[in-house]
Amino acid sequence: MRKAINLTIAIAALGAALIMPSASASAATPSRTTVAHTAYVDCDEYWATTVVKVRTGPSTGYTAIGQLGKHNTVDWVGENSSGSWTKVRLLQKSTYGLPKSTVGWVSSAYLAYISPCYTSIDV
């Protein structure tokens, strides 16, 4: 036999009561809030040796989404199998307006390793 649950717990010390709804009561739909966070990560810092296009994939056949200026800094994210293209995350807003944390592909020929680093990214 199923019994409907209707439970009341009085908390005298606090002067309050906690009331559990009966099983037949409808549950409220929870609301969701999106919150921006900043994470701090280790990175390998590179810079562009000249003005270079940032692309959506590892070849000139992919769309250019913007440009890095000479000495704009990026974090190494990955590379294609031959190592000729590097997937990067911008460590600063680029000279040409790409926002910090933009991820894209750059020809490895136009990047120079600077040092290990510690940076913040928006997640």
Coordinates of N, CA, C and O in Angstrom, one line a residue:
M1 N 0.9 -1.2 0.0 CA 0.0 0.0 0.0 C 0.9 1.2 0.0 O 1.8 1.3 0.7
R2 N 0.6 2.2 -0.9 CA 1.3 3.4 -0.9 C 0.7 4.5 -0.1 O -0.5 4.6 0.0
K3 N 1.5 5.2 0.7 CA 0.9 6.2 1.5 C 1.4 7.6 1.0 O 2.6 7.7 0.6
A4 N 0.6 8.5 1.0 CA 1.1 9.9 0.7 C 1.9 10.4 1.8 O 1.7 10.2 3.0
I5 N 3.0 11.1 1.4 CA 3.9 11.6 2.4 C 3.5 13.1 2.7 O 3.5 13.9 1.8
N6 N 3.2 13.3 3.9 CA 3.0 14.7 4.3 C 3.6 14.9 5.7 O 3.1 14.4 6.7
L7 N 4.8 15.5 5.7 CA 5.7 15.5 6.9 C 5.9 16.9 7.3 O 6.2 17.8 6.6
T8 N 5.7 17.1 8.6 CA 6.0 18.4 9.2 C 7.0 18.3 10.3 O 6.8 17.5 11.2
I9 N 8.1 19.0 10.3 CA 9.1 18.9 11.3 C 9.2 20.3 11.9 O 9.5 21.3 11.2
A10 N 8.9 20.4 13.2 CA 9.0 21.7 13.9 C 10.4 21.8 14.5 O 10.9 20.9 15.2
I11 N 11.0 22.9 14.3 CA 12.3 23.1 14.9 C 12.1 24.2 15.9 O 12.2 25.4 15.6
A12 N 11.8 23.8 17.2 CA 11.5 24.7 18.2 C 12.6 25.7 18.6 O 12.4 26.9 18.9
A13 N 13.9 25.2 18.6 CA 15.0 26.0 19.0 C 15.2 27.2 18.0 O 15.6 28.2 18.5
L14 N 14.8 27.0 16.8 CA 15.0 28.1 15.9 C 13.7 28.9 15.7 O 13.6 29.9 15.0
G15 N 12.6 28.3 16.2 CA 11.3 29.0 16.1 C 10.8 29.0 14.7 O 10.1 29.8 14.2
A16 N 11.2 27.9 13.9 CA 10.8 27.8 12.6 C 10.2 26.4 12.3 O 10.5 25.5 13.1
A17 N 9.5 26.2 11.2 CA 9.0 24.9 10.8 C 9.5 24.6 9.4 O 9.5 25.5 8.6
L18 N 9.8 23.3 9.2 CA 10.2 22.9 7.8 C 9.1 22.0 7.4 O 8.8 21.0 8.0
I19 N 8.4 22.3 6.3 CA 7.3 21.5 5.9 C 7.6 20.9 4.5 O 7.9 21.5 3.6
M20 N 7.5 19.6 4.5 CA 7.7 18.8 3.3 C 6.4 18.7 2.6 O 5.4 18.3 3.2
P21 N 6.3 18.9 1.3 CA 5.0 18.8 0.6 C 4.6 17.3 0.5 O 5.4 16.4 0.5
S22 N 3.3 17.1 0.3 CA 2.8 15.8 0.1 C 3.3 15.3 -1.3 O 3.7 16.0 -2.2
A23 N 3.2 14.0 -1.5 CA 3.7 13.4 -2.7 C 2.9 13.8 -3.9 O 3.4 13.8 -5.1
S24 N 1.7 14.3 -3.7 CA 0.9 14.8 -4.8 C 1.2 16.2 -5.2 O 0.7 16.7 -6.3
A25 N 2.0 16.9 -4.4 CA 2.3 18.3 -4.8 C 3.3 18.3 -6.0 O 4.1 17.4 -6.1
S26 N 3.1 19.3 -6.8 CA 4.0 19.4 -8.0 C 5.3 20.0 -7.6 O 5.4 20.9 -6.8
A27 N 6.4 19.5 -8.2 CA 7.7 20.0 -7.9 C 8.0 21.3 -8.8 O 7.6 21.4 -9.9
A28 N 8.6 22.3 -8.2 CA 8.9 23.5 -8.9 C 10.1 23.2 -9.9 O 11.0 22.4 -9.6
T29 N 10.1 23.9 -11.0 CA 11.1 23.8 -12.0 C 12.3 24.7 -11.5 O 12.1 25.9 -11.3
P30 N 13.5 24.1 -11.3 CA 14.6 25.0 -10.9 C 15.0 25.9 -12.0 O 14.9 25.6 -13.2
S31 N 15.4 27.1 -11.6 CA 15.9 28.1 -12.6 C 17.4 27.9 -12.8 O 18.1 27.4 -11.9
R32 N 18.0 28.3 -13.9 CA 19.4 28.1 -14.2 C 20.0 29.5 -14.5 O 19.4 30.3 -15.2
T33 N 21.1 29.7 -13.9 CA 21.8 31.0 -14.1 C 23.2 30.7 -14.6 O 23.9 29.8 -14.1
T34 N 23.6 31.4 -15.7 CA 24.9 31.3 -16.2 C 25.9 32.2 -15.5 O 25.6 33.4 -15.5
V35 N 27.0 31.8 -15.0 CA 27.9 32.6 -14.3 C 29.3 32.5 -15.0 O 29.8 31.4 -15.3
A36 N 29.9 33.6 -15.3 CA 31.2 33.6 -15.9 C 32.3 33.3 -14.9 O 32.2 33.8 -13.7
H37 N 33.3 32.6 -15.2 CA 34.4 32.3 -14.3 C 35.7 32.5 -14.9 O 35.8 32.4 -16.1
T38 N 36.7 32.7 -14.1 CA 38.1 32.8 -14.6 C 38.9 31.7 -14.0 O 38.8 31.5 -12.9
A39 N 39.6 31.0 -14.9 CA 40.5 29.9 -14.5 C 41.9 30.4 -14.7 O 42.2 31.1 -15.6
Y40 N 42.8 29.9 -13.9 CA 44.2 30.2 -14.0 C 45.0 29.0 -14.4 O 44.8 27.9 -13.8
V41 N 45.7 29.0 -15.5 CA 46.3 27.8 -16.1 C 47.8 28.1 -16.4 O 48.2 29.2 -16.7
D42 N 48.5 27.0 -16.4 CA 49.9 27.0 -16.9 C 49.8 27.0 -18.4 O 48.9 26.5 -19.0
C43 N 50.8 27.7 -19.1 CA 50.8 27.8 -20.5 C 52.2 27.8 -21.0 O 53.2 28.0 -20.3
D44 N 52.3 27.6 -22.3 CA 53.6 27.8 -23.0 C 53.4 29.0 -23.9 O 52.6 29.0 -24.9
E45 N 54.1 30.1 -23.6 CA 53.9 31.4 -24.3 C 54.7 31.4 -25.6 O 55.9 31.2 -25.6
Y46 N 54.1 31.8 -26.7 CA 54.7 32.0 -28.0 C 54.3 33.4 -28.4 O 53.3 34.0 -27.9
W47 N 55.0 34.0 -29.4 CA 54.6 35.2 -30.0 C 54.7 35.1 -31.5 O 55.4 34.3 -32.0
A48 N 53.9 36.0 -32.1 CA 53.9 36.0 -33.6 C 55.2 36.8 -34.0 O 55.5 37.9 -33.5
T49 N 55.9 36.2 -35.0 CA 57.1 36.9 -35.4 C 56.9 37.9 -36.5 O 57.7 38.7 -36.8
T50 N 55.6 38.0 -37.0 CA 55.2 39.0 -38.0 C 53.7 39.0 -37.9 O 53.1 38.2 -37.1
V51 N 53.0 39.8 -38.7 CA 51.6 39.8 -38.8 C 51.2 38.5 -39.4 O 51.7 38.1 -40.4
V52 N 50.2 37.8 -38.8 CA 49.8 36.5 -39.3 C 48.3 36.2 -39.1 O 47.8 36.7 -38.1
K53 N 47.7 35.5 -40.0 CA 46.3 35.3 -39.9 C 46.0 34.1 -38.9 O 46.8 33.2 -38.9
V54 N 44.9 34.3 -38.2 CA 44.4 33.2 -37.3 C 43.2 32.6 -38.1 O 42.3 33.2 -38.5
R55 N 43.3 31.2 -38.2 CA 42.3 30.5 -39.0 C 41.5 29.5 -38.1 O 41.8 29.2 -37.0
T56 N 40.3 29.1 -38.7 CA 39.5 28.1 -38.0 C 40.0 26.7 -38.1 O 39.5 25.8 -37.3
G57 N 41.0 26.4 -38.9 CA 41.5 25.1 -39.0 C 43.0 25.2 -39.5 O 43.5 26.3 -39.8
P58 N 43.7 24.0 -39.6 CA 45.1 24.0 -39.9 C 45.5 24.0 -41.3 O 46.2 23.1 -41.8
S59 N 45.1 25.0 -42.1 CA 45.5 25.2 -43.5 C 45.0 26.5 -44.0 O 44.0 27.0 -43.4
T60 N 45.5 26.9 -45.1 CA 45.0 28.2 -45.7 C 43.7 28.0 -46.3 O 43.0 29.0 -46.7
G61 N 43.2 26.8 -46.4 CA 41.9 26.5 -46.9 C 40.8 26.8 -45.9 O 39.6 26.9 -46.3
Y62 N 41.1 27.0 -44.6 CA 40.2 27.4 -43.6 C 40.0 28.9 -43.5 O 40.9 29.7 -43.9
T63 N 38.8 29.3 -43.1 CA 38.5 30.8 -43.0 C 39.4 31.5 -42.0 O 39.7 31.0 -40.9
A64 N 39.9 32.7 -42.4 CA 40.7 33.5 -41.4 C 39.6 34.2 -40.5 O 38.7 34.8 -41.0
I65 N 39.9 34.2 -39.2 CA 39.0 34.8 -38.3 C 39.6 36.1 -37.7 O 38.9 36.9 -37.0
G66 N 40.8 36.4 -38.1 CA 41.5 37.7 -37.7 C 43.0 37.5 -37.9 O 43.4 36.6 -38.5
Q67 N 43.7 38.5 -37.3 CA 45.1 38.5 -37.4 C 45.8 38.8 -36.0 O 45.2 39.5 -35.2
L68 N 47.0 38.2 -35.9 CA 47.9 38.6 -34.8 C 48.8 39.6 -35.3 O 49.3 39.6 -36.4
G69 N 49.2 40.6 -34.4 CA 50.2 41.5 -34.8 C 51.6 41.0 -34.3 O 51.7 40.0 -33.5
K70 N 52.6 41.5 -34.9 CA 54.0 41.1 -34.5 C 54.1 41.3 -33.0 O 53.8 42.3 -32.4
H71 N 54.6 40.2 -32.3 CA 54.8 40.1 -30.9 C 53.6 39.9 -30.0 O 53.6 40.0 -28.8
N72 N 52.4 39.8 -30.7 CA 51.2 39.4 -29.9 C 51.4 38.0 -29.3 O 52.0 37.1 -30.0
T73 N 51.0 37.8 -28.1 CA 51.4 36.5 -27.4 C 50.2 35.5 -27.4 O 49.0 36.0 -27.3
V74 N 50.5 34.3 -27.5 CA 49.5 33.2 -27.6 C 50.0 32.0 -26.7 O 51.2 31.9 -26.4
D75 N 49.1 31.2 -26.3 CA 49.4 29.9 -25.6 C 49.2 28.8 -26.6 O 48.3 28.8 -27.4
W76 N 50.1 27.8 -26.5 CA 50.1 26.6 -27.3 C 49.0 25.7 -26.8 O 48.9 25.4 -25.7
V77 N 48.0 25.4 -27.7 CA 46.9 24.5 -27.4 C 47.1 23.1 -28.0 O 46.8 22.1 -27.4
G78 N 47.7 23.0 -29.2 CA 47.9 21.8 -29.9 C 48.5 22.0 -31.2 O 48.9 23.2 -31.6
E79 N 48.7 21.0 -32.0 CA 49.3 21.2 -33.4 C 48.7 20.0 -34.3 O 48.2 19.0 -33.8
N80 N 48.8 20.2 -35.6 CA 48.4 19.2 -36.5 C 49.5 18.1 -36.5 O 50.6 18.2 -35.9
S81 N 49.2 17.0 -37.2 CA 50.2 15.8 -37.2 C 51.6 16.1 -37.7 O 52.5 15.6 -37.2
S82 N 51.7 17.1 -38.6 CA 53.0 17.4 -39.2 C 53.7 18.5 -38.4 O 54.9 18.7 -38.6
G83 N 53.0 19.2 -37.5 CA 53.6 20.3 -36.7 C 53.7 21.6 -37.5 O 54.2 22.5 -37.0
S84 N 53.1 21.6 -38.7 CA 53.2 22.8 -39.5 C 52.2 23.9 -39.1 O 52.3 25.1 -39.5
W85 N 51.1 23.5 -38.4 CA 50.1 24.4 -37.9 C 50.0 24.2 -36.4 O 49.9 23.1 -35.9
T86 N 49.8 25.3 -35.7 CA 49.7 25.3 -34.2 C 48.3 25.9 -33.8 O 47.9 27.0 -34.3
K87 N 47.6 25.2 -32.9 CA 46.4 25.7 -32.4 C 46.7 26.5 -31.2 O 47.5 26.1 -30.3
V88 N 46.3 27.7 -31.1 CA 46.7 28.7 -30.1 C 45.4 29.3 -29.4 O 44.4 29.4 -30.0
R89 N 45.7 29.9 -28.2 CA 44.7 30.7 -27.5 C 45.4 32.0 -27.2 O 46.5 32.1 -26.7
L90 N 44.7 33.1 -27.6 CA 45.3 34.4 -27.4 C 45.4 34.8 -25.9 O 44.5 34.6 -25.2
L91 N 46.6 35.3 -25.5 CA 46.9 35.7 -24.1 C 46.6 37.1 -23.9 O 46.6 37.6 -22.8
Q92 N 46.2 37.8 -25.0 CA 45.9 39.3 -24.9 C 45.0 39.6 -26.1 O 45.0 38.8 -27.0
K93 N 44.4 40.7 -26.1 CA 43.7 41.1 -27.3 C 44.7 41.4 -28.4 O 45.7 42.0 -28.1
S94 N 44.4 40.9 -29.6 CA 45.4 41.1 -30.7 C 45.4 42.6 -31.1 O 44.5 43.3 -30.9
T95 N 46.5 42.9 -31.7 CA 46.7 44.3 -32.3 C 45.5 44.6 -33.3 O 45.1 45.7 -33.4
Y96 N 45.0 43.5 -33.9 CA 43.9 43.7 -34.9 C 42.5 43.4 -34.4 O 41.6 43.2 -35.2
G97 N 42.4 43.3 -33.1 CA 41.0 43.3 -32.5 C 40.5 41.9 -32.1 O 39.4 41.8 -31.5
L98 N 41.2 40.8 -32.3 CA 40.7 39.5 -31.8 C 40.7 39.5 -30.3 O 41.7 39.9 -29.7
P99 N 39.7 39.1 -29.6 CA 39.6 39.1 -28.2 C 40.6 38.2 -27.5 O 40.9 37.1 -28.0
K100 N 41.0 38.5 -26.3 CA 41.8 37.6 -25.4 C 41.0 36.3 -25.3 O 39.8 36.3 -25.3
S101 N 41.7 35.2 -25.3 CA 41.1 33.8 -25.1 C 40.5 33.3 -26.4 O 40.0 32.1 -26.4
T102 N 40.6 34.0 -27.6 CA 40.2 33.5 -28.9 C 41.1 32.3 -29.2 O 42.3 32.3 -29.0
V103 N 40.5 31.2 -29.7 CA 41.2 30.0 -30.1 C 41.2 29.9 -31.6 O 40.1 30.0 -32.2
G104 N 42.3 29.6 -32.2 CA 42.4 29.4 -33.6 C 43.7 28.8 -34.0 O 44.5 28.4 -33.2
W105 N 43.9 28.7 -35.3 CA 45.1 28.0 -35.9 C 46.0 29.0 -36.6 O 45.6 29.9 -37.3
V106 N 47.4 28.9 -36.4 CA 48.4 29.8 -37.0 C 49.5 28.9 -37.6 O 49.8 27.9 -37.0
S107 N 50.0 29.3 -38.7 CA 51.1 28.6 -39.3 C 52.3 28.6 -38.3 O 52.7 29.7 -37.8
S108 N 52.8 27.5 -38.0 CA 53.9 27.4 -37.0 C 55.2 28.1 -37.4 O 56.0 28.5 -36.6
A109 N 55.3 28.4 -38.7 CA 56.5 29.1 -39.2 C 56.5 30.6 -38.7 O 57.6 31.2 -38.7
Y110 N 55.4 31.1 -38.2 CA 55.3 32.5 -37.8 C 55.2 32.6 -36.3 O 54.8 33.7 -35.8
L111 N 55.6 31.6 -35.5 CA 55.5 31.6 -34.1 C 56.9 31.3 -33.5 O 57.6 30.5 -34.0
A112 N 57.2 32.0 -32.4 CA 58.5 31.8 -31.7 C 58.2 31.5 -30.2 O 57.4 32.3 -29.6
Y113 N 58.8 30.5 -29.7 CA 58.6 30.2 -28.2 C 59.3 31.2 -27.4 O 60.4 31.6 -27.6
I114 N 58.6 31.7 -26.4 CA 59.1 32.7 -25.4 C 59.5 32.0 -24.1 O 60.6 32.0 -23.7
S115 N 58.5 31.4 -23.4 CA 58.7 30.9 -22.1 C 57.4 30.2 -21.6 O 56.4 30.4 -22.1
P116 N 57.6 29.4 -20.5 CA 56.4 28.9 -19.8 C 55.7 30.2 -19.2 O 56.4 31.2 -18.9
C117 N 54.4 30.1 -18.9 CA 53.7 31.2 -18.3 C 52.6 30.7 -17.5 O 52.3 29.5 -17.4
Y118 N 51.9 31.7 -16.8 CA 50.7 31.4 -16.0 C 49.7 32.5 -16.3 O 50.1 33.7 -16.3
T119 N 48.5 32.1 -16.8 CA 47.6 33.1 -17.3 C 46.2 32.8 -16.9 O 45.9 31.7 -16.4
S120 N 45.3 33.8 -17.0 CA 43.9 33.6 -16.8 C 43.1 33.4 -18.1 O 43.5 34.0 -19.1
I121 N 42.1 32.6 -18.0 CA 41.2 32.4 -19.2 C 39.8 32.4 -18.7 O 39.5 32.1 -17.5
D122 N 38.9 32.9 -19.5 CA 37.5 32.9 -19.1 C 36.9 31.6 -19.5 O 37.1 31.1 -20.6
V123 N 36.2 31.0 -18.6 CA 35.5 29.7 -18.8 C 34.0 29.7 -18.6 O 33.5 30.6 -18.0

